[in-house]
XYZ file of C-alpha atoms in Angstrom:
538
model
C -33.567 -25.832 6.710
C -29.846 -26.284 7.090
C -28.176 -24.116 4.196
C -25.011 -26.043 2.476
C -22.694 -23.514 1.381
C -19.395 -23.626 0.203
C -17.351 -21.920 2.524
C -14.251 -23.962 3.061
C -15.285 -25.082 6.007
C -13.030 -28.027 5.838
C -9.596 -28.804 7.902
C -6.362 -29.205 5.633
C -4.123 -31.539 6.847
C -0.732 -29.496 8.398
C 3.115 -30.595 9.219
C 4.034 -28.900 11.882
C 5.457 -25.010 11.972
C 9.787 -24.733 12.421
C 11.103 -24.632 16.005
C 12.780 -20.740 16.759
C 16.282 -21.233 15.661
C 14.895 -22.094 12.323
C 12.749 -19.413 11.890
C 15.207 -17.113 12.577
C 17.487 -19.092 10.115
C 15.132 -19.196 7.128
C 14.484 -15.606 7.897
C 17.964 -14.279 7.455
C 18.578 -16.163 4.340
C 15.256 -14.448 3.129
C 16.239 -11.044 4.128
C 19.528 -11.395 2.132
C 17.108 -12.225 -1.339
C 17.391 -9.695 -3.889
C 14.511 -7.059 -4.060
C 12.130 -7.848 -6.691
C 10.849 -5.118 -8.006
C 8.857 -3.981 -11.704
C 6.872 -0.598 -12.156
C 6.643 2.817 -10.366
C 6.992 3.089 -6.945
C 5.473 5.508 -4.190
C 7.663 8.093 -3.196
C 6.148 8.319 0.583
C 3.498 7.884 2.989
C 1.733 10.791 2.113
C 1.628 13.696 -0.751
C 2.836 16.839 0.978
C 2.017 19.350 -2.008
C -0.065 18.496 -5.538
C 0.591 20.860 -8.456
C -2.408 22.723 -9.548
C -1.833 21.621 -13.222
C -1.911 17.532 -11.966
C -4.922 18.054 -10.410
C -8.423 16.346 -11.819
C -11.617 15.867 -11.162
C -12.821 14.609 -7.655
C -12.388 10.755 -7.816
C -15.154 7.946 -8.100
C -15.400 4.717 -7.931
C -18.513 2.495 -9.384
C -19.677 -0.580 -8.582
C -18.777 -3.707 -11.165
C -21.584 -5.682 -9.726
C -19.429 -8.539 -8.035
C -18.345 -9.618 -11.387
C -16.160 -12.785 -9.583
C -19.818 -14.560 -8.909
C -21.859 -16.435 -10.719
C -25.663 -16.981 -10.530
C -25.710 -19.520 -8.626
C -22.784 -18.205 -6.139
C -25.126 -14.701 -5.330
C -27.950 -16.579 -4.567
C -26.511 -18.765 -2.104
C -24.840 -15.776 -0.492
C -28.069 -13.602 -0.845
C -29.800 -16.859 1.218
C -26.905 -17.010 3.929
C -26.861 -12.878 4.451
C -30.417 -12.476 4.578
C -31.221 -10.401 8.338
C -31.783 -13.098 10.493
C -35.582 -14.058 11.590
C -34.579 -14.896 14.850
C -31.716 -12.759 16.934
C -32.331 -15.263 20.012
C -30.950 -18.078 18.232
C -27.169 -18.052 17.125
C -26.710 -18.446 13.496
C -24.452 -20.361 11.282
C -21.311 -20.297 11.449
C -21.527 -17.286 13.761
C -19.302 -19.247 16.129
C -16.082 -18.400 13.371
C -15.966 -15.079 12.374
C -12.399 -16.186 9.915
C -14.601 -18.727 8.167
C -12.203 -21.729 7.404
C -9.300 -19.336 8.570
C -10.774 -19.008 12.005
C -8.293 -20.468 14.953
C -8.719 -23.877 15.699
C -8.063 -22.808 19.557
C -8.491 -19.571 21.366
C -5.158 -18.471 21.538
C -3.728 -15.595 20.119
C -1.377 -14.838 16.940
C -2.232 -18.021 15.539
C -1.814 -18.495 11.335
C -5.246 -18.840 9.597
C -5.936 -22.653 10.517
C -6.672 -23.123 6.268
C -3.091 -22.407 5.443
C -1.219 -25.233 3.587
C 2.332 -26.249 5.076
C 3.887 -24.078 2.706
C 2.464 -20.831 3.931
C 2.800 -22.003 7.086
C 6.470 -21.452 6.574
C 5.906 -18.355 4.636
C 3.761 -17.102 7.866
C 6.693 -18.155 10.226
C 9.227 -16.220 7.767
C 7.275 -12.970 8.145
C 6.745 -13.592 12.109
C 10.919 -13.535 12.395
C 11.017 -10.318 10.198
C 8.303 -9.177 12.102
C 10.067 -9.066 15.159
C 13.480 -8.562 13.975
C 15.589 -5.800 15.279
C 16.714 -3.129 12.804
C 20.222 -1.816 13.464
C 21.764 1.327 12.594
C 23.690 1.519 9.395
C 26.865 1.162 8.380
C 26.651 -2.525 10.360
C 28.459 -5.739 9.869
C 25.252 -7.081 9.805
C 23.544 -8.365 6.775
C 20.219 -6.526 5.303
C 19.523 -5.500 8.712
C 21.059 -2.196 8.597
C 19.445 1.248 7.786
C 17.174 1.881 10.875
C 16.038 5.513 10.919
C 18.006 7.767 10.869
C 14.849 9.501 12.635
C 12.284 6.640 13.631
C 9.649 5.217 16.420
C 10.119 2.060 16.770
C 13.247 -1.290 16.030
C 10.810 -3.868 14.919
C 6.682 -4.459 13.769
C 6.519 -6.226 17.028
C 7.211 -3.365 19.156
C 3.941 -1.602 18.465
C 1.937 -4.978 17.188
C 3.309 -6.963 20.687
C 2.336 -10.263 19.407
C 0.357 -9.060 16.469
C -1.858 -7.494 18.725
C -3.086 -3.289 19.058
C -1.462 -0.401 21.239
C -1.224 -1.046 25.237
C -3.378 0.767 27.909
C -2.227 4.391 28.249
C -1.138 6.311 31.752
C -0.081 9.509 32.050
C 3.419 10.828 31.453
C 5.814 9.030 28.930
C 4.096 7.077 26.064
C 4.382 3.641 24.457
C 5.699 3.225 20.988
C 2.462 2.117 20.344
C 1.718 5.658 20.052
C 2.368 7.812 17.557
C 1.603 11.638 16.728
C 0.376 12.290 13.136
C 1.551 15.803 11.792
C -0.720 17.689 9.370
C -2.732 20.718 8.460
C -5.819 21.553 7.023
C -5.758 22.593 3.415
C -5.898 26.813 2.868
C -6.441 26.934 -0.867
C -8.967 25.477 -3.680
C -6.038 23.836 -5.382
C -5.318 22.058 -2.080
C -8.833 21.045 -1.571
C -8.707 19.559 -5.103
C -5.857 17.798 -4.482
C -7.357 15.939 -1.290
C -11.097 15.160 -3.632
C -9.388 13.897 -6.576
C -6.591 11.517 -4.537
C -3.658 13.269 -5.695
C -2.972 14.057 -2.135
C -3.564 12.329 1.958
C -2.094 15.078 3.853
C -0.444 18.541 3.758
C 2.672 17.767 6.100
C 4.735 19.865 8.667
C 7.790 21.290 6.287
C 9.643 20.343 9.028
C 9.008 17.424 11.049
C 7.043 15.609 8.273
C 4.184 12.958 8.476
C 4.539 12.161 11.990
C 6.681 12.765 15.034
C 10.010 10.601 15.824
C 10.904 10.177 19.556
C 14.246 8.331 18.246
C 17.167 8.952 16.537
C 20.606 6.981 15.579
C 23.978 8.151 17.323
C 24.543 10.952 15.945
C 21.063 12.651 15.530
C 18.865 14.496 17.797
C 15.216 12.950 18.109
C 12.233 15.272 16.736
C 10.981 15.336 20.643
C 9.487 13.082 23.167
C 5.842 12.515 24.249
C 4.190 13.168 27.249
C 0.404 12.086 28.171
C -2.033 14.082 30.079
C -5.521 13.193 30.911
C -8.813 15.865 31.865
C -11.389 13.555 32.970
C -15.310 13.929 32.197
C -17.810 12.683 33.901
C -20.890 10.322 31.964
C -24.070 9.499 34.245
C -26.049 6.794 32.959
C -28.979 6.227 33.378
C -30.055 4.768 37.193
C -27.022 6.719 38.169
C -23.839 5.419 37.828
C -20.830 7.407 36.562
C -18.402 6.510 34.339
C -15.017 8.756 33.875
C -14.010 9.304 30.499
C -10.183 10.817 29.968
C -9.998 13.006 27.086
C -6.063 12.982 26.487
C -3.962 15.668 26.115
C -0.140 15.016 24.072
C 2.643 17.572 24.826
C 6.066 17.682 23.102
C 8.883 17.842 25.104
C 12.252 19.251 23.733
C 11.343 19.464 20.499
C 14.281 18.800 18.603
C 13.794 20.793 15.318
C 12.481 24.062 16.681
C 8.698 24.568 17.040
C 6.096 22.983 15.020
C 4.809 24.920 12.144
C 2.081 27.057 13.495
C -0.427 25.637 10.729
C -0.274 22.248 11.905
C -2.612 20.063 13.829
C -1.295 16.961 15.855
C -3.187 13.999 15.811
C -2.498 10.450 18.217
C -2.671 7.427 16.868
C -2.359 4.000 18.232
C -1.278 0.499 16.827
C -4.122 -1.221 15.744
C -4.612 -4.787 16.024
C -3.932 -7.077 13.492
C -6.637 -9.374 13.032
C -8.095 -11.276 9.663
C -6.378 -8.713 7.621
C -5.973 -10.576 4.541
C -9.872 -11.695 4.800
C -10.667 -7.547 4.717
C -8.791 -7.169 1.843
C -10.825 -9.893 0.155
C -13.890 -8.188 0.621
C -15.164 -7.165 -2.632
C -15.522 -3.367 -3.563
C -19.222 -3.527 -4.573
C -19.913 -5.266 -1.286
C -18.486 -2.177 1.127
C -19.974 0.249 -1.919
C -23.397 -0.901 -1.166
C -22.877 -0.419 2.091
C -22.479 3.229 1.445
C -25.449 3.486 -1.393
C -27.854 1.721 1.121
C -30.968 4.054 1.091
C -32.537 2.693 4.797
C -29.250 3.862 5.779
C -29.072 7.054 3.813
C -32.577 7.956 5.540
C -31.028 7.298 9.118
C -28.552 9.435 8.140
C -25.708 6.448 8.636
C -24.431 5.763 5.368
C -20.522 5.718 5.541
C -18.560 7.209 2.474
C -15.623 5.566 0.886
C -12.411 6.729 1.299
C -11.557 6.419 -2.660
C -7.628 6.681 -3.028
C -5.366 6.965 -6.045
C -3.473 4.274 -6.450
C 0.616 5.608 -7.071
C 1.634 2.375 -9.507
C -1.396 2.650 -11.806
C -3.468 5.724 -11.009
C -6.883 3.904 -10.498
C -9.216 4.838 -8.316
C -9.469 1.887 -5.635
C -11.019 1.935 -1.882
C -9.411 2.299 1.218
C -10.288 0.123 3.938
C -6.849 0.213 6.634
C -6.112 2.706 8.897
C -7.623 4.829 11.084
C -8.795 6.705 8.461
C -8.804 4.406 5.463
C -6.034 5.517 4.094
C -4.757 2.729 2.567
C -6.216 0.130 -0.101
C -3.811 -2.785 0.724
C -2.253 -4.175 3.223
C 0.823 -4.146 1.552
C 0.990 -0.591 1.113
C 0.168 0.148 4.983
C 3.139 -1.922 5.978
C 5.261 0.132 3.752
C 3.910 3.085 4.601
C 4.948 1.480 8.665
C 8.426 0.734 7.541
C 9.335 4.287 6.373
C 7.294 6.048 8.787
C 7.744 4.285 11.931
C 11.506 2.151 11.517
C 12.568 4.515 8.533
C 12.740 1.440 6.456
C 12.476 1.801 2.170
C 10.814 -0.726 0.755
C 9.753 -0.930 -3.079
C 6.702 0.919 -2.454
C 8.272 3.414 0.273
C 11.568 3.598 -1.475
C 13.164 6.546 0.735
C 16.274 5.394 2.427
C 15.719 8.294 4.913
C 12.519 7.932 5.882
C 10.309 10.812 7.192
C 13.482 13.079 7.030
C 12.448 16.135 5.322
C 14.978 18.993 3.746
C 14.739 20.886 6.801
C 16.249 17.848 8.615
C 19.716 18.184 6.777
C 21.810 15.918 9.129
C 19.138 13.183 8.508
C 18.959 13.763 4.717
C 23.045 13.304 5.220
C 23.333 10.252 7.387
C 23.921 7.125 5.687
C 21.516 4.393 4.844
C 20.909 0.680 4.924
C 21.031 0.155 1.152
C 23.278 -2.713 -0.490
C 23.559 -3.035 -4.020
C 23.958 -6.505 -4.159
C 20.670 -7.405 -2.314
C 18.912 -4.468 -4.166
C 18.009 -1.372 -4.135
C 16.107 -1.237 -1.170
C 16.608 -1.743 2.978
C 13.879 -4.150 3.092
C 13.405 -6.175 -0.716
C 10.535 -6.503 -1.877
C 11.022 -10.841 -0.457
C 10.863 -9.042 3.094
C 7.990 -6.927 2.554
C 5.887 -9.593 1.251
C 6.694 -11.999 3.990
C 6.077 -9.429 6.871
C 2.660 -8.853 5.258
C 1.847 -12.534 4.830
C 2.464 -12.755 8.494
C 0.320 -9.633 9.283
C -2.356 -10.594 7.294
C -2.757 -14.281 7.897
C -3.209 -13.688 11.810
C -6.263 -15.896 12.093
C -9.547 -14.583 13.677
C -10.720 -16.505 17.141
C -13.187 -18.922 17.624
C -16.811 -17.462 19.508
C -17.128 -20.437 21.659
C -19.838 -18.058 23.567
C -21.792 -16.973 20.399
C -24.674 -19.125 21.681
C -24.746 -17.976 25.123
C -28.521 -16.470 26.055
C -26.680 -13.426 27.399
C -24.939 -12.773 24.298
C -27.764 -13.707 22.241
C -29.841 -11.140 24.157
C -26.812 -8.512 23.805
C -26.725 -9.227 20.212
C -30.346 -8.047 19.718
C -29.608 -5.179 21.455
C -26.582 -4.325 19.500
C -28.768 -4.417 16.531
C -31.931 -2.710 18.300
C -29.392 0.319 19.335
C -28.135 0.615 15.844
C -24.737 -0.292 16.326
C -24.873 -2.489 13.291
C -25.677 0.086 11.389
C -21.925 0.705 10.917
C -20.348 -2.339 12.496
C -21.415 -4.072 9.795
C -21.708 -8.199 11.235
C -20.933 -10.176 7.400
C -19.192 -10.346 4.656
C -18.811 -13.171 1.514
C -15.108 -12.721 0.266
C -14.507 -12.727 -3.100
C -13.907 -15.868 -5.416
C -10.980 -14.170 -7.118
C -9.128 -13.591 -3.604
C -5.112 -13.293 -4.507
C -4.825 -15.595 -1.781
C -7.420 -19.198 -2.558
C -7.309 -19.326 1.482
C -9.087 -15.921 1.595
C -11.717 -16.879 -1.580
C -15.237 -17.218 -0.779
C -15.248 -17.487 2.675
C -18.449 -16.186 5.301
C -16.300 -13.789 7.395
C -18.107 -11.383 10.697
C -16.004 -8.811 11.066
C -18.077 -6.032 12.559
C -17.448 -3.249 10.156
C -18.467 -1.541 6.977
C -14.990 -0.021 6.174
C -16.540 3.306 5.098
C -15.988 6.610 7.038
C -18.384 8.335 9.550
C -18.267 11.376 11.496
C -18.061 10.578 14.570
C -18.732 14.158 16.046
C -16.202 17.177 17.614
C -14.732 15.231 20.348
C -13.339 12.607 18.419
C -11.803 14.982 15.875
C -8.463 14.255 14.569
C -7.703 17.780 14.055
C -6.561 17.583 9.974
C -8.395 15.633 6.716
C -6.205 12.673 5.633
C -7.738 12.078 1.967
C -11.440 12.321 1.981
C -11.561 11.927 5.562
C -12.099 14.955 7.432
C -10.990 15.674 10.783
C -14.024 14.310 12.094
C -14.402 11.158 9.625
C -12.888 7.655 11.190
C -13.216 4.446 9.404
C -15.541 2.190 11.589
C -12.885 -0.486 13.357
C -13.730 -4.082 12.988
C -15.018 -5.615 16.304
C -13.562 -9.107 16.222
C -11.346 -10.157 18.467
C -12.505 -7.407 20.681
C -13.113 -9.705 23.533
C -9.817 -11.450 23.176
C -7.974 -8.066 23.561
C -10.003 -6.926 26.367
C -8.644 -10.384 28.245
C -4.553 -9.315 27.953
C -2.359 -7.964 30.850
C -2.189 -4.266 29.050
C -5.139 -3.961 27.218
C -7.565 -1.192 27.504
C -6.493 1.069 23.895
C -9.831 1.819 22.390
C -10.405 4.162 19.496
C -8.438 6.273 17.718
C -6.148 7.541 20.249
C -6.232 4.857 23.163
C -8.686 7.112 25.388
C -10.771 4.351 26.146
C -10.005 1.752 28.464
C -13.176 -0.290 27.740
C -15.624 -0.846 25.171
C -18.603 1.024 27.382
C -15.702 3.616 27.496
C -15.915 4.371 23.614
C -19.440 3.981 23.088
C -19.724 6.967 25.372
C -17.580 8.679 23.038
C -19.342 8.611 19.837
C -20.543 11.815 18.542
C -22.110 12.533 14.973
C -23.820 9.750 13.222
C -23.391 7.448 16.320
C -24.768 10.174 18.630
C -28.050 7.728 18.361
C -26.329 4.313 19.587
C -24.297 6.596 22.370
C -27.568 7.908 23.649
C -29.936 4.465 23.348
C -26.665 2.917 25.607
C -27.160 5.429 28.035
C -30.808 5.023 28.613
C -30.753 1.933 28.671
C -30.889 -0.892 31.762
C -28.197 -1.967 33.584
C -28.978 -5.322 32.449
C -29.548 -4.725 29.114
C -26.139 -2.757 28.895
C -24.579 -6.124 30.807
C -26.150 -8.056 27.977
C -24.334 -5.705 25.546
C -21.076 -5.758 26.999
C -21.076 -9.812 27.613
C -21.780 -9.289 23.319
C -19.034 -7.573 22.940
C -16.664 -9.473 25.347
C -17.891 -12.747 23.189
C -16.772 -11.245 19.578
């Protein structure tokens, strides 16, 4: 029986996107626009200290119950996310994991294919702030001024090449696409409080801040430059062959502040890639929730947790689902957080002119910033923040011409027989009420359950961000995997770029994938072929 949903599965008719020059154009004229900007604002990228007297009780977060569906709407999606009956035979719609958003070719940083001309232009607007070069302030320039004073990285694009995740790592100097989270554990029960009831992510270094800098403006000496080791390790499968796994190793050289603070624990990170974004963030609550109350997965012992955040504007509890760590609820507020941590950019919900400067760092605190009055209060408005995540988060998904292959069929089974699905998670239903009617009610397959899972000693992260221990990582979608693994420099798996392949981080996972790592390893060379050509196809 062929099931007739209503997924938007239909083409809108489209007017071609602006040539270069006029993206550029449009995109200075909307970088001069005034901020826009109502409410509180968040006064950084992470809470470096919580009172004891603002502290409350650990936060929740119950399910409503999928209140944007009506009767009629759950039992169609009840019918279309029923387990399939038959893992040899694609299913449908498997073949576009974006729904009506997936790419009409298989080509990279392509707009969701359902966008109407008009966000069309709004997704070309936020592709030329994207890539646009901050400079250092003062600067004749216009809104384009107020890089730093400490930062990573000029532009978006110079970590997200193309919209895409962090570059294969080699040893010695490292990519911007790399960064080096600073943080310690928390030493007292107020502390702990603090990180259970969301008034706090991290306890920083007092004086380097959130995360390293390797760049400065003229003027200002750079927190340090990173340098990449690797101590290799050994795997034997099973029938014998070896695979070498690199466990990295990142030094600081010249440290340009003095020594780190002896307390903190340094943590690499790299660029993630930027893939359905806005269809993640359409994923209802209750949906991921369920996920985590799921009692077959409770008694496996693989029920992720939520990473429940405070939200700074209105102080509701509300999920986290981006990030490494799931750290933040919207996409919005992880490109803000990227602004002022990475470029040193404020932004309405980031609105420190000096970015991850801290008081120790007096000549940063000093050094003048990018703010003019008459285009607001802000480097980047609130116009340029909302573009730049339009673009980010209308980066369509890729088409699965393969998804019917028998090979992939017969890896898919397997991925499901090993228990990999268990946590990548294959569907979703977005929600009706989606702040974006492209995003509403479409069948996505993004390979994830967005909750957190401890993923065992080796893959610590060396200091809890939120409810995320050290050991806690939220489970990465999948899509697009394949795609990635095709590019010149790709090879950046988990957390910290260590893997160079998928087989790579499989053989990583520790804790509650211990199971899937050990059910790869003992099994065939064929059937781990058949897994890999899966994964390849996604």
């Amino acid at each position: 029986m062929r099931l007739r949903l209503s997924f938007r599965l239909s083409w809108p008719r489209r007017q071609a996107p602006p040539g270069p020059a006029a993206r550029l154009l449009l995109a200075g004229f909307c970088a001069l626009l005034p901020a826009l900007v109502t409410g509180l604002v968040l006064s950084g990228g992470s809470v470096a200290q919580a009172g004891a007297d603002t502290i409350s009780a650990p936060i929740a977060l119950r399910p409503a119950g999928r209140p944007d569906l009506s009767a009629a709407d759950r039992a169609r999606i009840a019918a279309v996310l029923a387990p399939p009956a038959d893992l040899a035979r694609a299913q449908a719609f498997e073949a576009m994991p974006g729904g009506a958003a997936t790419a009409r070719a298989d080509a990279r940083h392509r707009p969701a294919a359902n966008l109407g001309p008009e966000d069309e232009q709004r997704f070309h607007l936020g592709e030329a702030l994207f890539s646009k070069l901050w400079v250092t302030a003062p600067s004749s320039t216009q809104a384009t001024d107020g890089l730093g004073p400490l930062y990573n990285a000029r532009s978006c694009a110079t970590c997200h090449v193309g919209g895409g995740g962090g570059v294969a790592l080699s040893a010695g100097p490292v990519p911007p696409s790399l960064l080096l989270r600073l943080a310690r554990a928390p030493e007292t029960p107020q502390e702990q409080a603090a990180l259970e009831s969301g008034m706090a992510l991290t306890f920083d270094d007092p004086v380097y801040g959130h995360q390293l800098q390797t760049a400065a403006v003229p003027g200002l000496v750079a927190e340090g430059q990173l340098r990449l080791a690797f101590k290799t390790q050994p795997v034997t499968l099973s029938g014998g062959r070896v695979v070498l796994l690199r466990r990295p190793m990142v030094a600081i050289d010249g440290p340009g502040y003095g020594p780190l603070d002896p307390r903190t624990r340094p943590s690499a990170r790299i660029a993630q890639p930027l893939v359905g974004l806005s269809l993640i963030e359409a994923i209802h609550p209750d949906d991921i929730l369920a996920l985590a109350n799921d009692p077959v997965l409770k008694a496996r012992g693989l029920a992720g947790r939520p990473a429940l955040l405070r939200d700074p504007q209105s102080g509701e509890t509300v999920l986290g689902r981006f990030g490494w760590k799931a750290q933040a609820a919207s996409l919005k507020a992880q490109a803000a957080d990227a602004f002022s941590n990475d470029i040193g950019i404020s932004t309405p919900l980031a609105p420190d002119s000096h970015g991850d400067c801290t008081a120790a760092e007096t000549a940063c605190r000093s050094a003048p910033d990018g703010v003019q009055p008459r285009y607001g209060r802000y480097e980047a408005s609130q116009t340029v923040l909302d573009l730049v995540t339009f673009y980010a988060g209308h980066l369509a998904p890729l088409p699965r011409p393969r998804a019917a292959m028998p090979q992939v069929l017969a890896g898919k089974a397997l991925f499901s027989a090993m228990g990999c699905a268990d946590c990548h998670h294959p569907r979703f239903v977005t929600r009706r009420d989606a702040g974006d009617p492209a995003d509403a009610f479409q069948l996505i397959w993004p390979y994830s359950d967005f909750l957190l899972h401890d993923m065992g000693a080796d893959l610590s992260g060396g200091h809890p961000v939120g409810l995320a221990g050290a050991q806690d990582w939220r489970t990465p979608p999948l899509w697009g995997i394949g795609r990635r693994m095709a590019e010149p420099a790709a090879g950046a798996f988990l957390h910290d770029g260590r893997a160079r392949t998928p087989e790579e981080a499989v053989l990583w996972h520790g804790g509650e994938g211990d199971a899937a790592r050990k059910a790869y390893l003992a099994a065939t060379e064929k059937d781990r072929a058949d897994l890999l050509a899966f994964l390849e196809s996604l």
